Amino acid sequence: MPEHTPAPTPSRAVYGFVLYLCCYSALALYFVWAIIPDSFLHSLGLTYWPQKYWAIAIPIHVGLAIALFGAVIYPAINLTMTPPLGDLRTVTDPHAVSLQDKMVPEGGIPPVSDIPISQVCRHLYMDPN
Amino acid sequence: MCENSNRVTKLTSTHRSVDGKKLWLDIISHDSSNLCFEFTVKNVSVFFTGKKFVFSVFVIVSLLAALDIHNPNLYVVVVLIFVIGRLIAELLWSVNSESVLLVAPVGLQLTATYQFGRQTSQFIPWHFITDVIINEAITLHRVVYYLAVLLEQPYHETTRKKLIPLFQHTRPRLACLEMIYQRIQRGAAFPEVSSQ
């Protein structure tokens, strides 16, 4: 059973280095394709490239998708998940444990429970007089 | 009733809303026994002398002057419609003051006063009310403290609980809310429901 650890094992180091080399090669290839004119590439015999239009279009599409998601869709998902101010989910939830009085031992420590909101407010906001 | 004006006491203090607008808090106790309170939160600035109204009127007048009736420019017309619509919406729906009238064994009445004196109100009977609390919750881009009435509908097979937030349009800050909360808690004793 292989151990699940985040440790840098030798195989992971090799994967990482291969990925690093591939990333730099892909970047160099992208610049070669985008900047060097078609006439020069054809004269070398390399004729089968995609249209240079895509060298501009794909980064713009990806950037726009990221901006649209991060600025519109993700905040919208968060907003639909926050309960409105009149919702009891801002105060409690179905997993709250309430303390029944008969469970408190005499002179002992009461068990772990959720303090009801009225008691919390009285402790926080009433000045002691 | 209120001719006995030495029974009716009124305390006024200035506070700020969550957005920074200046507010007045009036605490009126209609009775010398702590049974009947009225808390009113009012905007200090009058709408018709405020910067926004004057600026809107100025924009509308200048756009109308730039508009040629016989050959109207589409953009000017669209912007004019938006500005006039926004001004009408503010005149109709912006809240001037909100008040909570608490009569101890009868109930709670929440009243919102709009521009030109129009009022809408909501009444909560006393036996529904469990407690009045200060809760904090997340709205859009900030965390807001607000007073809320905790309700429980008795005489049902499954008692349903509800939370009604108070002062939702004029949102006072925590200092103002604490004053109201302490006054209410010292005055009225709420029926405690065993399970919360």
GROMACS .gro file of C-alpha atoms in nm:
model
  325
    1MET     CA    1   0.000   0.000   0.000
    2PRO     CA    2   0.182   0.316  -0.113
    3GLU     CA    3   0.204   0.588   0.149
    4HIS     CA    4   0.020   0.913   0.072
    5THR     CA    5   0.270   1.182   0.167
    6PRO     CA    6   0.343   1.523   0.013
    7ALA     CA    7   0.717   1.452   0.036
    8PRO     CA    8   0.942   1.524  -0.267
    9THR     CA    9   1.023   1.171  -0.382
   10PRO     CA   10   1.278   1.112  -0.665
   11SER     CA   11   1.007   1.013  -0.914
   12ARG     CA   12   0.820   1.334  -0.840
   13ALA     CA   13   1.140   1.530  -0.894
   14VAL     CA   14   1.184   1.370  -1.237
   15TYR     CA   15   0.820   1.446  -1.330
   16GLY     CA   16   0.869   1.803  -1.221
   17PHE     CA   17   1.182   1.853  -1.423
   18VAL     CA   18   1.027   1.703  -1.736
   19LEU     CA   19   0.727   1.932  -1.693
   20TYR     CA   20   0.957   2.231  -1.648
   21LEU     CA   21   1.148   2.151  -1.969
   22CYS     CA   22   0.824   2.096  -2.162
   23CYS     CA   23   0.685   2.429  -2.042
   24TYR     CA   24   0.987   2.623  -2.163
   25SER     CA   25   0.994   2.433  -2.494
   26ALA     CA   26   0.624   2.503  -2.547
   27LEU     CA   27   0.682   2.874  -2.476
   28ALA     CA   28   0.971   2.884  -2.726
   29LEU     CA   29   0.760   2.704  -2.987
   30TYR     CA   30   0.471   2.947  -2.931
   31PHE     CA   31   0.696   3.247  -2.987
   32VAL     CA   32   0.853   3.089  -3.296
   33TRP     CA   33   0.512   3.031  -3.445
   34ALA     CA   34   0.367   3.369  -3.350
   35ILE     CA   35   0.655   3.603  -3.442
   36ILE     CA   36   0.860   3.450  -3.724
   37PRO     CA   37   0.697   3.535  -4.063
   38ASP     CA   38   0.535   3.259  -4.268
   39SER     CA   39   0.768   3.313  -4.562
   40PHE     CA   40   1.071   3.220  -4.354
   41LEU     CA   41   0.906   2.914  -4.206
   42HIS     CA   42   0.791   2.797  -4.553
   43SER     CA   43   1.145   2.842  -4.686
   44LEU     CA   44   1.266   2.607  -4.414
   45GLY     CA   45   1.009   2.351  -4.531
   46LEU     CA   46   0.779   2.382  -4.227
   47THR     CA   47   0.449   2.453  -4.396
   48TYR     CA   48   0.180   2.288  -4.181
   49TRP     CA   49   0.108   2.540  -3.902
   50PRO     CA   50  -0.227   2.668  -3.776
   51GLN     CA   51  -0.325   3.023  -3.873
   52LYS     CA   52  -0.136   3.292  -3.688
   53TYR     CA   53  -0.473   3.443  -3.597
   54TRP     CA   54  -0.499   3.180  -3.321
   55ALA     CA   55  -0.174   3.296  -3.161
   56ILE     CA   56  -0.363   3.611  -3.061
   57ALA     CA   57  -0.714   3.469  -3.027
   58ILE     CA   58  -0.647   3.180  -2.785
   59PRO     CA   59  -0.473   3.389  -2.514
   60ILE     CA   60  -0.750   3.646  -2.537
   61HIS     CA   61  -1.022   3.379  -2.511
   62VAL     CA   62  -0.853   3.219  -2.211
   63GLY     CA   63  -0.797   3.554  -2.041
   64LEU     CA   64  -1.156   3.657  -2.096
   65ALA     CA   65  -1.286   3.326  -1.961
   66ILE     CA   66  -1.074   3.363  -1.648
   67ALA     CA   67  -1.181   3.725  -1.596
   68LEU     CA   68  -1.550   3.641  -1.654
   69PHE     CA   69  -1.538   3.351  -1.413
   70GLY     CA   70  -1.341   3.531  -1.142
   71ALA     CA   71  -1.530   3.859  -1.154
   72VAL     CA   72  -1.886   3.750  -1.240
   73ILE     CA   73  -1.961   3.378  -1.214
   74TYR     CA   74  -1.769   3.299  -0.895
   75PRO     CA   75  -1.903   3.600  -0.697
   76ALA     CA   76  -2.252   3.515  -0.825
   77ILE     CA   77  -2.218   3.157  -0.698
   78ASN     CA   78  -2.108   3.293  -0.360
   79LEU     CA   79  -2.396   3.539  -0.349
   80THR     CA   80  -2.658   3.271  -0.418
   81MET     CA   81  -2.512   3.067  -0.133
   82THR     CA   82  -2.521   3.337   0.136
   83PRO     CA   83  -2.849   3.324   0.327
   84PRO     CA   84  -3.056   3.646   0.347
   85LEU     CA   85  -3.060   3.844   0.670
   86GLY     CA   86  -3.397   3.704   0.774
   87ASP     CA   87  -3.283   3.345   0.751
   88LEU     CA   88  -3.219   3.133   1.059
   89ARG     CA   89  -2.912   2.986   0.894
   90THR     CA   90  -2.728   3.301   1.003
   91VAL     CA   91  -2.788   3.196   1.364
   92THR     CA   92  -2.786   2.818   1.377
   93ASP     CA   93  -2.795   2.503   1.164
   94PRO     CA   94  -2.940   2.148   1.197
   95HIS     CA   95  -2.622   2.017   1.364
   96ALA     CA   96  -2.642   2.248   1.666
   97VAL     CA   97  -2.639   2.074   2.005
   98SER     CA   98  -2.858   2.240   2.265
   99LEU     CA   99  -2.808   2.186   2.634
  100GLN     CA  100  -3.100   2.029   2.819
  101ASP     CA  101  -3.096   2.138   3.181
  102LYS     CA  102  -3.114   1.787   3.317
  103MET     CA  103  -2.781   1.700   3.156
  104VAL     CA  104  -2.582   1.949   3.369
  105PRO     CA  105  -2.419   1.767   3.665
  106GLU     CA  106  -2.427   1.943   4.001
  107GLY     CA  107  -2.109   2.145   4.048
  108GLY     CA  108  -1.955   1.981   3.742
  109ILE     CA  109  -1.854   2.091   3.395
  110PRO     CA  110  -2.147   2.099   3.150
  111PRO     CA  111  -2.102   1.900   2.828
  112VAL     CA  112  -2.005   2.069   2.502
  113SER     CA  113  -2.305   2.243   2.348
  114ASP     CA  114  -2.405   2.544   2.140
  115ILE     CA  115  -2.488   2.855   2.341
  116PRO     CA  116  -2.828   2.991   2.234
  117ILE     CA  117  -2.819   3.324   2.055
  118SER     CA  118  -3.020   3.507   2.325
  119GLN     CA  119  -2.763   3.418   2.589
  120VAL     CA  120  -2.477   3.519   2.360
  121CYS     CA  121  -2.635   3.857   2.293
  122ARG     CA  122  -2.701   3.918   2.660
  123HIS     CA  123  -2.336   3.849   2.742
  124LEU     CA  124  -2.201   4.061   2.457
  125TYR     CA  125  -2.426   4.362   2.449
  126MET     CA  126  -2.575   4.420   2.795
  127ASP     CA  127  -2.349   4.635   3.009
  128PRO     CA  128  -2.318   4.486   3.359
  129ASN     CA  129  -2.522   4.704   3.593
  130MET     CA  130  -5.303   6.010   2.721
  131CYS     CA  131  -5.016   6.208   2.580
  132GLU     CA  132  -5.132   6.538   2.729
  133ASN     CA  133  -4.967   6.414   3.046
  134SER     CA  134  -4.640   6.512   2.884
  135ASN     CA  135  -4.438   6.457   3.200
  136ARG     CA  136  -4.505   6.084   3.153
  137VAL     CA  137  -4.378   6.079   2.797
  138THR     CA  138  -3.998   6.108   2.785
  139LYS     CA  139  -3.796   6.139   2.468
  140LEU     CA  140  -3.422   6.092   2.428
  141THR     CA  141  -3.248   6.187   2.106
  142SER     CA  142  -2.896   6.088   2.011
  143THR     CA  143  -2.697   6.107   1.688
  144HIS     CA  144  -2.549   5.799   1.528
  145ARG     CA  145  -2.429   5.686   1.188
  146SER     CA  146  -2.561   5.430   0.948
  147VAL     CA  147  -2.350   5.150   0.804
  148ASP     CA  148  -2.285   5.365   0.495
  149GLY     CA  149  -2.177   5.663   0.705
  150LYS     CA  150  -2.495   5.868   0.679
  151LYS     CA  151  -2.593   6.065   0.987
  152LEU     CA  152  -2.892   5.930   1.175
  153TRP     CA  153  -3.104   6.038   1.471
  154LEU     CA  154  -3.223   5.785   1.723
  155ASP     CA  155  -3.532   5.890   1.920
  156ILE     CA  156  -3.627   5.675   2.217
  157ILE     CA  157  -3.974   5.769   2.334
  158SER     CA  158  -4.119   5.593   2.636
  159HIS     CA  159  -4.489   5.654   2.638
  160ASP     CA  160  -4.536   5.525   2.988
  161SER     CA  161  -4.341   5.564   3.311
  162SER     CA  162  -4.352   5.187   3.363
  163ASN     CA  163  -4.125   5.023   3.110
  164LEU     CA  164  -4.404   4.883   2.901
  165CYS     CA  165  -4.428   5.102   2.593
  166PHE     CA  166  -4.132   5.218   2.390
  167GLU     CA  167  -4.089   5.366   2.051
  168PHE     CA  168  -3.751   5.363   1.880
  169THR     CA  169  -3.722   5.578   1.568
  170VAL     CA  170  -3.416   5.590   1.344
  171LYS     CA  171  -3.427   5.894   1.112
  172ASN     CA  172  -3.207   6.029   0.839
  173VAL     CA  173  -3.062   6.365   0.937
  174SER     CA  174  -3.031   6.505   0.586
  175VAL     CA  175  -3.348   6.615   0.409
  176PHE     CA  176  -3.377   6.463   0.065
  177PHE     CA  177  -3.465   6.773  -0.132
  178THR     CA  178  -3.161   6.971  -0.025
  179GLY     CA  179  -2.918   6.685  -0.055
  180LYS     CA  180  -2.632   6.675  -0.303
  181LYS     CA  181  -2.775   6.384  -0.499
  182PHE     CA  182  -3.112   6.546  -0.563
  183VAL     CA  183  -2.969   6.882  -0.667
  184PHE     CA  184  -2.718   6.714  -0.895
  185SER     CA  185  -2.988   6.497  -1.055
  186VAL     CA  186  -3.207   6.800  -1.120
  187PHE     CA  187  -2.912   6.985  -1.270
  188VAL     CA  188  -2.829   6.691  -1.498
  189ILE     CA  189  -3.192   6.659  -1.610
  190VAL     CA  190  -3.223   7.030  -1.687
  191SER     CA  191  -2.898   7.039  -1.882
  192LEU     CA  192  -2.989   6.727  -2.081
  193LEU     CA  193  -3.330   6.873  -2.164
  194ALA     CA  194  -3.160   7.190  -2.282
  195ALA     CA  195  -2.926   6.987  -2.503
  196LEU     CA  196  -3.216   6.790  -2.648
  197ASP     CA  197  -3.365   6.906  -2.976
  198ILE     CA  198  -3.732   6.803  -2.968
  199HIS     CA  199  -3.771   6.770  -3.342
  200ASN     CA  200  -3.454   6.569  -3.395
  201PRO     CA  201  -3.370   6.392  -3.069
  202ASN     CA  202  -3.032   6.235  -3.015
  203LEU     CA  203  -3.079   5.872  -2.904
  204TYR     CA  204  -2.807   5.872  -2.639
  205VAL     CA  205  -2.935   6.187  -2.474
  206VAL     CA  206  -3.286   6.041  -2.462
  207VAL     CA  207  -3.167   5.713  -2.310
  208VAL     CA  208  -2.957   5.883  -2.043
  209LEU     CA  209  -3.244   6.121  -1.969
  210ILE     CA  210  -3.481   5.827  -1.921
  211PHE     CA  211  -3.237   5.659  -1.683
  212VAL     CA  212  -3.179   5.970  -1.473
  213ILE     CA  213  -3.546   6.059  -1.450
  214GLY     CA  214  -3.636   5.698  -1.369
  215ARG     CA  215  -3.375   5.685  -1.095
  216LEU     CA  216  -3.503   6.010  -0.946
  217ILE     CA  217  -3.863   5.885  -0.947
  218ALA     CA  218  -3.756   5.556  -0.787
  219GLU     CA  219  -3.577   5.746  -0.511
  220LEU     CA  220  -3.876   5.970  -0.452
  221LEU     CA  221  -4.109   5.674  -0.426
  222TRP     CA  222  -3.904   5.413  -0.248
  223SER     CA  223  -3.631   5.567  -0.038
  224VAL     CA  224  -3.695   5.533   0.330
  225ASN     CA  225  -3.676   5.845   0.547
  226SER     CA  226  -3.715   5.686   0.889
  227GLU     CA  227  -3.796   5.355   1.047
  228SER     CA  228  -3.953   5.301   1.385
  229VAL     CA  229  -4.026   5.014   1.618
  230LEU     CA  230  -4.317   5.054   1.861
  231LEU     CA  231  -4.304   4.804   2.143
  232VAL     CA  232  -4.610   4.764   2.365
  233ALA     CA  233  -4.522   4.501   2.617
  234PRO     CA  234  -4.798   4.245   2.626
  235VAL     CA  235  -4.958   4.345   2.292
  236GLY     CA  236  -4.683   4.323   2.034
  237LEU     CA  237  -4.431   4.497   1.816
  238GLN     CA  238  -4.509   4.731   1.526
  239LEU     CA  239  -4.247   4.812   1.266
  240THR     CA  240  -4.315   5.125   1.058
  241ALA     CA  241  -4.120   5.260   0.762
  242THR     CA  242  -4.178   5.620   0.653
  243TYR     CA  243  -4.103   5.710   0.293
  244GLN     CA  244  -4.074   6.049   0.123
  245PHE     CA  245  -4.388   6.265   0.128
  246GLY     CA  246  -4.503   6.100   0.452
  247ARG     CA  247  -4.621   5.762   0.322
  248GLN     CA  248  -4.595   5.483   0.579
  249THR     CA  249  -4.599   5.105   0.569
  250SER     CA  250  -4.613   4.898   0.884
  251GLN     CA  251  -4.596   4.543   1.004
  252PHE     CA  252  -4.728   4.405   1.333
  253ILE     CA  253  -4.593   4.111   1.532
  254PRO     CA  254  -4.814   3.978   1.815
  255TRP     CA  255  -4.648   3.932   2.151
  256HIS     CA  256  -4.693   3.558   2.197
  257PHE     CA  257  -4.503   3.488   1.877
  258ILE     CA  258  -4.194   3.675   1.992
  259THR     CA  259  -3.921   3.473   2.158
  260ASP     CA  260  -3.654   3.737   2.182
  261VAL     CA  261  -3.495   4.043   2.026
  262ILE     CA  262  -3.128   3.982   1.940
  263ILE     CA  263  -2.839   4.153   1.768
  264ASN     CA  264  -2.717   3.930   1.489
  265GLU     CA  265  -2.433   3.977   1.246
  266ALA     CA  266  -2.446   3.843   0.889
  267ILE     CA  267  -2.274   3.879   0.555
  268THR     CA  268  -2.433   4.094   0.284
  269LEU     CA  269  -2.268   4.142  -0.057
  270HIS     CA  270  -1.937   4.294   0.050
  271ARG     CA  271  -1.951   4.348   0.425
  272VAL     CA  272  -2.060   4.206   0.759
  273VAL     CA  273  -2.355   4.392   0.907
  274TYR     CA  274  -2.487   4.406   1.264
  275TYR     CA  275  -2.864   4.423   1.279
  276LEU     CA  276  -3.139   4.391   1.533
  277ALA     CA  277  -3.370   4.098   1.472
  278VAL     CA  278  -3.685   3.960   1.627
  279LEU     CA  279  -3.676   3.587   1.691
  280LEU     CA  280  -4.020   3.439   1.633
  281GLU     CA  281  -4.160   3.098   1.702
  282GLN     CA  282  -4.505   3.007   1.582
  283PRO     CA  283  -4.662   2.806   1.863
  284TYR     CA  284  -4.970   2.586   1.839
  285HIS     CA  285  -4.832   2.410   1.532
  286GLU     CA  286  -4.735   2.045   1.510
  287THR     CA  287  -4.390   2.151   1.395
  288THR     CA  288  -4.305   2.489   1.545
  289ARG     CA  289  -4.152   2.700   1.276
  290LYS     CA  290  -3.900   2.963   1.373
  291LYS     CA  291  -3.844   3.289   1.193
  292LEU     CA  292  -3.607   3.581   1.216
  293ILE     CA  293  -3.733   3.927   1.121
  294PRO     CA  294  -3.459   4.189   1.076
  295LEU     CA  295  -3.534   4.544   1.196
  296PHE     CA  296  -3.412   4.879   1.054
  297GLN     CA  297  -3.319   4.730   0.719
  298HIS     CA  298  -3.323   5.054   0.518
  299THR     CA  299  -3.168   5.296   0.764
  300ARG     CA  300  -2.900   5.062   0.890
  301PRO     CA  301  -2.763   5.200   1.217
  302ARG     CA  302  -2.428   5.090   1.350
  303LEU     CA  303  -2.358   4.878   1.654
  304ALA     CA  304  -2.351   5.164   1.909
  305CYS     CA  305  -2.708   5.261   1.822
  306LEU     CA  306  -2.820   4.897   1.816
  307GLU     CA  307  -2.670   4.834   2.158
  308MET     CA  308  -2.865   5.126   2.305
  309ILE     CA  309  -3.192   4.994   2.165
  310TYR     CA  310  -3.110   4.637   2.266
  311GLN     CA  311  -3.031   4.728   2.627
  312ARG     CA  312  -3.345   4.937   2.656
  313ILE     CA  313  -3.562   4.656   2.522
  314GLN     CA  314  -3.402   4.384   2.733
  315ARG     CA  315  -3.429   4.587   3.053
  316GLY     CA  316  -3.785   4.683   2.983
  317ALA     CA  317  -3.977   4.393   2.836
  318ALA     CA  318  -3.953   4.034   2.958
  319PHE     CA  319  -3.999   3.798   2.669
  320PRO     CA  320  -4.165   3.458   2.708
  321GLU     CA  321  -3.877   3.212   2.713
  322VAL     CA  322  -3.928   2.911   2.487
  323SER     CA  323  -3.751   2.607   2.626
  324SER     CA  324  -3.601   2.475   2.305
  325GLN     CA  325  -3.392   2.722   2.103
   0.00000   0.00000   0.00000
